[in-house]
Each structure stands twice: as C-alpha cells, then as structure tokens.
C-alpha cells in the first residue's frame, strides 16, 4: 500500500481556529439567545473598495471580447501589477526592489507555506514564539522537525517574545538557516523598529542565514519613521525575502491576492558549496506548480495603487486602527495589561491573575459572549496571553468592550 | 550559508515552452514580415462565457456591501460550488462522489503538482511517456528521482504510449505506488475507454497503488459511452484521485479555477502499516497552505453549471473540436499520420521520414510559419511526434493547414 508522508502525523490535531469554532458552536447551541461577538480570527468586515470592484468588473468585461480576452498570464504576475507594487510599496520608500523581483500569488499563506520547499530539508528553522502557525506546520510537514512535546517541536529554534523582553526576541544562540520574522507581529501586535531590523540583517549576514520576513500588516503602521519593509534596511537584499498581502490592507481576504519579493542579490549554496540564486529557484518553483493569479483579481489589486484606491484603503485602515485604539484603551481602563494595537490591528493582553489562556477564552465567551484567541494557540510563550482583533464593526467593538468592562 | 533543496538542480534547464518561445522570438526577429500562427501551447482564445462574467460581476458587487461582504471562505471551496460539481460532473453520470470529497483550487497545475507532498518520499512514481511535464518535475523537486539521463530520470517508471501500442500504455512490471494517468491525454490527444480504466483500477487494487487521474480534458469527449471520470468505474473510489479544471472546458485559463476529487474510501498507510485517510491528509495540506479561491471566481465557476452556462460551454467545445476535426483531416490529406483530435483538442502527428521532433518544429516554423510542440519535449517516447493544438481561431487553423498543405 502507498505510504503517506510520515511527518503529517507529527502535526497536532487541534489546529487553533477549528478548536475555537468548535467551542463557540457548542456555546451557541447551549445559549441560543446570546449574541456572540467574534474578535478571534483576523478577518476583515468592511467592503472591498469601489476602485477595486470597478477594476475587477472592467477586467471581467475584457474577458468577454475576443480582442481583449486573456488566457494564461505570466506565472509571476502581470507587469502592470508587479510595477505598481515595486514602485509604491518599495521604491517610494527608498527600498530598492525591482518589478522582476516581485512574485504575485493568490495568498501570503501559500507563499509563507511553500517557500521552505526550495531549501534543504536539513535547514535549521527559527521562529518567534508565539507565532503564526503556518511557518511551523509547513516545516513540520516537510520533515524539518522532530516530535512535538510540551508545546514545541524538537529541532526548531523558538525565540520567545513576551512582555519581559518587550516582545523583541533575542537572537538565537544555535546555528540557524531560516529565520521567520513577522512585523508588525501576529499575534502580539507589536512592531520591530529600524534598529531591531538592522540588528537582524547584521545577524543574518554574520551567520549566513536567510530572513523570511512577513510584512502582511505593514499598512497598519502609524509612525512613518518605522520601516514597512525589511528592504528599507541596507544589506537586506542579501539576506531577506519579504511576504506581503492585500488581504488585511485592502479587504482582500475573500478576493485573494498577495506577493513575495525576492531580491536577485540573495543566494544560498548547493551541495558543492556553490552559490545559487534564490530568486531563480523560486521562479522555477512558481512556474512549475502555479499558473498565476486570476486576471480580473490582478486588475483589482492594481487599483489599490490608484488615487481613489489609496484613499479608500487609507480609510479602511483608519477605521480598524480606531477600533484597535478603542480596544487598547478600553482594556487598560479595566486594569488589564495590554500590548500592541498601535501599529497593528491586534491587541495582546495579559490574562488576569496568570489565568491559562484557554480558561480565559472560556470565561470571556461564557460571561461576555466575546470570542478572542488564546495565546497558547500560537506557541508556549503565548500562554497567559490573549489576542483580540480590531477587525470588526465599530458597534460590535464598543459593545464587546462594554460587556468586558461590566463583567 | 543556507543550503538549497538539492533536487532542484536535477531539473533540466530548458523547460519546453520557454524554449519554444525563444525559437519563435528569434525567427520573428529575423523575419518580421512573417505572420506566425501559434498552435503550440494549449491556451484557449474564445471569450469567457457571458453567464460566467455576469456571475463574477454580481459577486464582486456583493463584496461592496457590508451586508453581503465575504472575507475568508472555506479553504476547500464554498458549498454552492462543491455541490454543483458533485452533482453535475459526477452524480449525473453515476459516479458516486459527494460534495465534501471535492477540493476547489486555483488550478489543476497546482493540485497535480502539490498532491505528491502527502505521500512518502520513497513512493515509486509511474508516468506515461510522453507526459505533461508537471507530474515529473514536481516529483524530481521533491527528491523521488535519481539523475536525468537520455531523456529520463532514474527511479521513475516510464510507460511508453506510442502508435505501436495504440497509445495505451502497458501496466508497469515494477512495483509502483503512484500512477499518473491522463485521459483524454495530453499530449497525444488519445483516450482511454471503459475497459482500459477497469484494467487500471484492477491493477491499482491488486498492487495497492494509487492512480492520480488527470481528467482536465474530459469535456472534449464526443462519445457519451466513454468514461469522463475514473469514478464511473466500480472500485475506483478505493484507488483513485481525480483532477479537473475549468481552464479548457470553460475558458478559465486566465480566470483560474479547478478542483480535485478525493473519495473518503481512499487510504494509504503510515510507517506502522496502519491505514490513513488520504482525504484527511489532503484536507490538512489544503487548510495549512491554501486559503481558498477568490469568491467572485467561485461564483463564476458555479455559473458554468447554469442552463445558460452549459449552453455557452457546449458551444465553446464544439468550436474547438471542429478545429481539431479540420486539423486531423487536413493533415491526413497531406499524407501525414495523425492521431488524437477526436475526443481531445490535440492532434498528435508522426513527423515525416522519422524526422526529429525539434527539427520538424524548426522546419514548420521556417517554411509554414506555424508553431507546434515537439513531441520530444514531453518525454523520449514523444520523439518523432509533434503536437498541434486545436485552441485557436478558425481562420488561423484554416490558414495554418493551407500553408502546411502548400508546402
């Protein structure tokens, strides 16, 4: 009988969000009158911008005319979108990234999950703890970890980020090859500043490691002096890959478009010790296993960079960041210790009296009918913390806060 | 320095279609007045059906209203689409596939390429020769092959399909675990009948192998008694996975939507020899590395099954199949031996006087200004053959045939 990939069986069965879903469903079944407010999953609620919708519809019409019909597009994305990205997201901020260093995809989850394929299975992986589970799980599936014990997989290097170190993980002491960093960070809502990133770039250079930098939340940074891209840091072109997404920025979670920037100055080595272009490897991977993003959706993404698109996106972000401000202030008023929420749409709170994060989840659900995400679900250093998302309608955020305060 | 995945360096540099592009570009530069007709890549040219476009636009409008906005959808696809697929593509033909056995994706290339991940790296892979290169390349990348020599990778089992065996590959003599089959076949344009598929299902059952069945061209089958799905064969639910796509059927090559059917009766084994559900493994893979297909595009795919959608799709298919009929008849009139083209949009011709397929490519390009695909690009048993695609405008097909006849 055909054998399965044995590493899948190391994965922990209860993925975080399905388990949350199960508990909410059970609670709602027992309390059908309770109006549950969900601030758990980081999913947007406001409409897709008008500029984006118009562009999608216009492009769809083009597909109805044999003269403007488009079949297979370039796997890496159309030039019109790659150029808009390079110019607006990188060059406009002094980060040297060219259009042909951009790979357009249907989601950052895919890119963050697939990127490890082009590296050796012997690569040592470092992740921040707590962390977005996709970095960890995809490396487990590939076979880079040992077994799971006490909330951690053997062979991975975990870098704790807690209130004690101001959510700025220390450099690993072990030799590592692939370092996953996320800033503004999911789940802690905290951000790395220029000096932090300079430190990481220098570390990666010194230890010949590659930084996999997830900047999915860069649009929520409110202080313009903070870096939005790792490529704003000199030298980063030789050590980093960056992941970006339209999901949270422009309301694309159901529309699907993202991109990855891989500089041509980034190299890894082969078995003979010769330098190999990482850009070329990912290009080969992308062309072999992917066929490009839907043409109308790429036109929609392009419209994010139009004058009207920028205006609409700014207004979406302001809305969510006002939510974040209200959550942070509201929690602090109740005496809870809370972090993040200033340059990110997540607030990370310390559970009262050292309560376990799943216990706090159950308490908040049963008493306030509010759903959040238990910190322990993001890694062992998330224990004792809890994530609230600012992606919600204002009235629900206010109602949730009022219930939490009253309780 | 971080090490690369060493298997990428086994891949052959000159991927088929880029090499074709290079030669056409060179020819056009030297002969700027030549009107080149491209019947090489299998890409559709006719407009996306009106029913599909309307549905995409309507769904895009829904995303503009907070009441009907949709964020993250289910990774496996929305129920409305999975149900339409299960009912129309399977149950209506007596194939027992349920909606929850369908996984919607953004392309068959992705699914065919990614499916191998859930199986052991020790799995022995069997492919038809000539074959769609993605099956081969993705297994090379994963490390299931040895090195490339004389047109083949060591460790893979190649099953020749040539005029000598009527393009019906013999069962492998070696023990194999994963068998890639494609019917109607790309590139030969030939089809497996019910008896052939019954033979493969019995073989897979006896030898405990899994069939990865690519039915991307099933819509082009013109004889209703031929199976369109492997699941029309009793017992196939225990041995097969099927890949389908809207690309060729409904003009979706640039719009991107496909699906994979994995029956819950399909099992592989773990290291202890225990049975493991393949459906559950793929579900885990899909949820961890993929975030679903764009909502408007899924609504567009759903519209393929509406009364108007079916009518429009039928008319697209008739158009291309009339092209195929003309190509087949035209080539036969010139005395060339040609195959396929009856239940598939590809005609597979034998090059005259045993000419090498790349030489025939150059000859046809220089003398008739017609681009096709050299058979050798699909595997060593494709040497001496040549593929012409029926995906083109009628006037171009007729013009190409007239040029070939005149030469």
mmCIF file of C-alpha atoms in Angstrom, chain A residues 1-6 8-9 11-13 15 41-48 53 56-57 60-61 63-66 69-73 75 106 109-110 113-114 116-121 123 132 134 137-138 141 175 177-178 207-210 247-248 251 253-256 267-271 274-276 281 284-297 393, chain B residues 1-6 8-9 11-13 15 41-48 53 56-57 60-61 63-66 69-73 75 106 109-110 113-114 116-121 123 132 134 137-138 141 175 177-178 207-210 247-248 251 253-256 267-271 274-276 281 284-297 393:
data_model
loop_
_atom_site.group_PDB
_atom_site.id
_atom_site.type_symbol
_atom_site.label_atom_id
_atom_site.label_comp_id
_atom_site.label_asym_id
_atom_site.label_seq_id
_atom_site.Cartn_x
_atom_site.Cartn_y
_atom_site.Cartn_z
ATOM 1 C CA UNK A 1 0.000 0.000 0.000
ATOM 2 C CA UNK A 2 1.225 3.506 -0.820
ATOM 3 C CA UNK A 3 2.934 5.137 2.167
ATOM 4 C CA UNK A 4 1.975 8.554 3.464
ATOM 5 C CA UNK A 5 4.347 11.398 4.220
ATOM 6 C CA UNK A 6 5.144 10.331 7.810
ATOM 7 C CA UNK A 8 1.997 14.753 8.726
ATOM 8 C CA UNK A 9 1.391 12.547 11.726
ATOM 9 C CA UNK A 11 1.180 17.647 13.450
ATOM 10 C CA UNK A 12 -1.028 18.475 16.363
ATOM 11 C CA UNK A 13 -4.617 17.556 15.600
ATOM 12 C CA UNK A 15 -5.459 23.455 14.828
ATOM 13 C CA UNK A 41 -9.909 35.276 13.583
ATOM 14 C CA UNK A 42 -8.278 38.271 11.911
ATOM 15 C CA UNK A 43 -10.775 38.615 9.101
ATOM 16 C CA UNK A 44 -11.869 41.931 7.648
ATOM 17 C CA UNK A 45 -15.510 43.009 7.598
ATOM 18 C CA UNK A 46 -15.639 46.259 5.615
ATOM 19 C CA UNK A 47 -16.499 46.222 1.886
ATOM 20 C CA UNK A 48 -13.941 45.802 -0.863
ATOM 21 C CA UNK A 53 -14.512 46.361 -7.609
ATOM 22 C CA UNK A 56 -12.377 43.641 -11.396
ATOM 23 C CA UNK A 57 -15.605 44.195 -13.308
ATOM 24 C CA UNK A 60 -14.078 40.683 -16.445
ATOM 25 C CA UNK A 61 -15.736 42.513 -19.331
ATOM 26 C CA UNK A 63 -12.513 38.648 -20.985
ATOM 27 C CA UNK A 64 -15.820 38.729 -22.864
ATOM 28 C CA UNK A 65 -14.327 40.161 -26.026
ATOM 29 C CA UNK A 66 -12.028 38.018 -28.206
ATOM 30 C CA UNK A 69 -9.515 38.159 -23.925
ATOM 31 C CA UNK A 70 -6.573 36.851 -21.853
ATOM 32 C CA UNK A 71 -5.708 33.208 -21.280
ATOM 33 C CA UNK A 72 -2.690 32.072 -19.285
ATOM 34 C CA UNK A 73 -0.853 35.049 -17.841
ATOM 35 C CA UNK A 75 3.080 32.821 -13.600
ATOM 36 C CA UNK A 106 -3.070 34.107 -4.526
ATOM 37 C CA UNK A 109 -0.367 31.806 3.449
ATOM 38 C CA UNK A 110 0.599 29.913 0.274
ATOM 39 C CA UNK A 113 3.955 27.868 3.427
ATOM 40 C CA UNK A 114 5.654 26.997 0.137
ATOM 41 C CA UNK A 116 10.591 26.306 2.559
ATOM 42 C CA UNK A 117 10.420 23.837 -0.377
ATOM 43 C CA UNK A 118 13.343 25.459 -2.149
ATOM 44 C CA UNK A 119 15.668 24.955 0.834
ATOM 45 C CA UNK A 120 17.379 21.830 2.098
ATOM 46 C CA UNK A 121 15.483 19.575 4.478
ATOM 47 C CA UNK A 123 17.864 23.649 7.218
ATOM 48 C CA UNK A 132 1.590 32.386 13.107
ATOM 49 C CA UNK A 134 1.719 28.244 9.219
ATOM 50 C CA UNK A 137 3.301 23.474 10.449
ATOM 51 C CA UNK A 138 4.666 23.654 6.901
ATOM 52 C CA UNK A 141 5.096 18.610 7.121
ATOM 53 C CA UNK A 175 23.266 27.967 14.252
ATOM 54 C CA UNK A 177 19.427 28.768 8.467
ATOM 55 C CA UNK A 178 15.901 30.127 8.064
ATOM 56 C CA UNK A 207 25.672 33.816 10.462
ATOM 57 C CA UNK A 208 24.794 33.308 6.776
ATOM 58 C CA UNK A 209 21.100 32.764 7.468
ATOM 59 C CA UNK A 210 18.057 33.861 5.455
ATOM 60 C CA UNK A 247 -5.790 40.690 2.444
ATOM 61 C CA UNK A 248 -5.804 42.917 5.500
ATOM 62 C CA UNK A 251 -10.020 43.863 2.312
ATOM 63 C CA UNK A 253 -9.291 38.057 2.436
ATOM 64 C CA UNK A 254 -12.007 36.615 0.196
ATOM 65 C CA UNK A 255 -10.675 38.117 -3.038
ATOM 66 C CA UNK A 256 -7.157 36.624 -2.771
ATOM 67 C CA UNK A 267 21.984 33.448 -2.597
ATOM 68 C CA UNK A 268 22.038 30.072 -0.914
ATOM 69 C CA UNK A 269 24.504 27.297 -1.633
ATOM 70 C CA UNK A 270 24.298 23.880 -3.222
ATOM 71 C CA UNK A 271 25.921 20.664 -2.042
ATOM 72 C CA UNK A 274 28.495 26.959 -4.948
ATOM 73 C CA UNK A 275 26.205 29.982 -4.716
ATOM 74 C CA UNK A 276 22.707 29.541 -6.194
ATOM 75 C CA UNK A 281 14.862 28.704 -7.505
ATOM 76 C CA UNK A 284 11.344 27.604 -11.118
ATOM 77 C CA UNK A 285 9.022 26.562 -8.293
ATOM 78 C CA UNK A 286 6.413 29.196 -9.164
ATOM 79 C CA UNK A 287 6.412 28.294 -12.880
ATOM 80 C CA UNK A 288 6.186 24.561 -12.229
ATOM 81 C CA UNK A 289 3.493 24.477 -9.552
ATOM 82 C CA UNK A 290 1.465 27.647 -10.091
ATOM 83 C CA UNK A 291 -0.313 29.260 -13.009
ATOM 84 C CA UNK A 292 -0.703 32.877 -11.952
ATOM 85 C CA UNK A 293 -3.461 34.829 -10.243
ATOM 86 C CA UNK A 294 -6.822 35.431 -11.936
ATOM 87 C CA UNK A 295 -6.540 38.337 -14.380
ATOM 88 C CA UNK A 296 -9.536 40.324 -13.039
ATOM 89 C CA UNK A 297 -8.186 39.956 -9.493
ATOM 90 C CA UNK A 393 -17.692 46.688 13.074
ATOM 91 C CA UNK B 1 25.205 29.601 4.185
ATOM 92 C CA UNK B 2 21.683 28.236 3.880
ATOM 93 C CA UNK B 3 21.552 25.145 1.657
ATOM 94 C CA UNK B 4 19.156 24.810 -1.245
ATOM 95 C CA UNK B 5 16.913 21.843 -1.944
ATOM 96 C CA UNK B 6 19.492 19.806 -3.905
ATOM 97 C CA UNK B 8 16.126 21.354 -7.954
ATOM 98 C CA UNK B 9 19.498 21.031 -9.631
ATOM 99 C CA UNK B 11 15.785 19.538 -13.230
ATOM 100 C CA UNK B 12 16.510 20.084 -16.896
ATOM 101 C CA UNK B 13 17.089 23.764 -17.591
ATOM 102 C CA UNK B 15 11.600 23.751 -19.950
ATOM 103 C CA UNK B 41 0.658 25.988 -26.043
ATOM 104 C CA UNK B 42 -2.818 24.692 -25.217
ATOM 105 C CA UNK B 43 -4.348 28.026 -24.354
ATOM 106 C CA UNK B 44 -7.918 28.995 -25.152
ATOM 107 C CA UNK B 45 -8.777 32.056 -27.272
ATOM 108 C CA UNK B 46 -12.564 32.404 -27.180
ATOM 109 C CA UNK B 47 -14.226 34.752 -24.674
ATOM 110 C CA UNK B 48 -15.227 33.745 -21.179
ATOM 111 C CA UNK B 53 -18.844 37.016 -16.437
ATOM 112 C CA UNK B 56 -18.270 37.240 -11.349
ATOM 113 C CA UNK B 57 -19.541 40.808 -11.604
ATOM 114 C CA UNK B 60 -17.943 41.466 -6.962
ATOM 115 C CA UNK B 61 -20.861 43.811 -6.270
ATOM 116 C CA UNK B 63 -18.306 42.408 -1.837
ATOM 117 C CA UNK B 64 -19.150 46.108 -1.960
ATOM 118 C CA UNK B 65 -21.926 45.860 0.590
ATOM 119 C CA UNK B 66 -21.115 45.158 4.259
ATOM 120 C CA UNK B 69 -19.350 41.077 2.038
ATOM 121 C CA UNK B 70 -17.348 37.856 2.362
ATOM 122 C CA UNK B 71 -13.895 37.516 3.873
ATOM 123 C CA UNK B 72 -12.051 34.213 4.223
ATOM 124 C CA UNK B 73 -14.097 31.419 2.681
ATOM 125 C CA UNK B 75 -10.293 26.529 2.152
ATOM 126 C CA UNK B 106 -6.988 27.873 -8.306
ATOM 127 C CA UNK B 109 -1.343 22.516 -12.245
ATOM 128 C CA UNK B 110 -1.172 23.352 -8.525
ATOM 129 C CA UNK B 113 1.961 19.436 -8.542
ATOM 130 C CA UNK B 114 1.161 19.504 -4.834
ATOM 131 C CA UNK B 116 2.715 14.242 -4.108
ATOM 132 C CA UNK B 117 3.535 16.092 -0.867
ATOM 133 C CA UNK B 118 1.177 13.956 1.191
ATOM 134 C CA UNK B 119 2.928 10.724 0.170
ATOM 135 C CA UNK B 120 6.227 9.277 1.313
ATOM 136 C CA UNK B 121 9.396 10.346 -0.463
ATOM 137 C CA UNK B 123 6.980 6.302 -3.223
ATOM 138 C CA UNK B 132 2.568 16.554 -19.068
ATOM 139 C CA UNK B 134 4.412 18.866 -14.225
ATOM 140 C CA UNK B 137 9.147 17.860 -12.412
ATOM 141 C CA UNK B 138 7.291 18.117 -9.101
ATOM 142 C CA UNK B 141 11.850 18.590 -6.921
ATOM 143 C CA UNK B 175 6.245 -2.269 -8.018
ATOM 144 C CA UNK B 177 2.978 3.429 -5.657
ATOM 145 C CA UNK B 178 1.701 6.464 -7.560
ATOM 146 C CA UNK B 207 -0.795 -3.875 -6.452
ATOM 147 C CA UNK B 208 -2.006 -1.437 -3.791
ATOM 148 C CA UNK B 209 -1.090 1.639 -5.801
ATOM 149 C CA UNK B 210 -2.901 4.972 -6.115
ATOM 150 C CA UNK B 247 -9.462 26.068 -17.777
ATOM 151 C CA UNK B 248 -10.008 24.344 -21.100
ATOM 152 C CA UNK B 251 -12.172 29.279 -20.988
ATOM 153 C CA UNK B 253 -7.011 29.666 -18.263
ATOM 154 C CA UNK B 254 -6.681 33.299 -17.165
ATOM 155 C CA UNK B 255 -9.560 33.210 -14.679
ATOM 156 C CA UNK B 256 -8.243 30.266 -12.614
ATOM 157 C CA UNK B 267 -6.407 5.013 2.124
ATOM 158 C CA UNK B 268 -2.646 4.897 2.291
ATOM 159 C CA UNK B 269 -0.599 3.525 5.168
ATOM 160 C CA UNK B 270 1.672 5.038 7.777
ATOM 161 C CA UNK B 271 5.016 3.700 8.992
ATOM 162 C CA UNK B 274 -1.990 1.474 9.751
ATOM 163 C CA UNK B 275 -4.494 2.842 7.227
ATOM 164 C CA UNK B 276 -4.652 6.641 6.938
ATOM 165 C CA UNK B 281 -4.227 14.297 4.660
ATOM 166 C CA UNK B 284 -4.818 19.161 6.283
ATOM 167 C CA UNK B 285 -2.494 20.205 3.463
ATOM 168 C CA UNK B 286 -5.143 22.381 1.806
ATOM 169 C CA UNK B 287 -6.070 24.133 5.086
ATOM 170 C CA UNK B 288 -2.449 24.759 6.067
ATOM 171 C CA UNK B 289 -1.047 26.012 2.774
ATOM 172 C CA UNK B 290 -4.017 27.435 0.892
ATOM 173 C CA UNK B 291 -6.738 29.946 1.644
ATOM 174 C CA UNK B 292 -9.435 29.159 -0.894
ATOM 175 C CA UNK B 293 -10.280 30.528 -4.333
ATOM 176 C CA UNK B 294 -11.466 34.101 -4.833
ATOM 177 C CA UNK B 295 -15.186 34.349 -4.052
ATOM 178 C CA UNK B 296 -16.204 36.055 -7.336
ATOM 179 C CA UNK B 297 -14.284 33.413 -9.300
ATOM 180 C CA UNK B 393 -9.378 30.960 -34.119
#
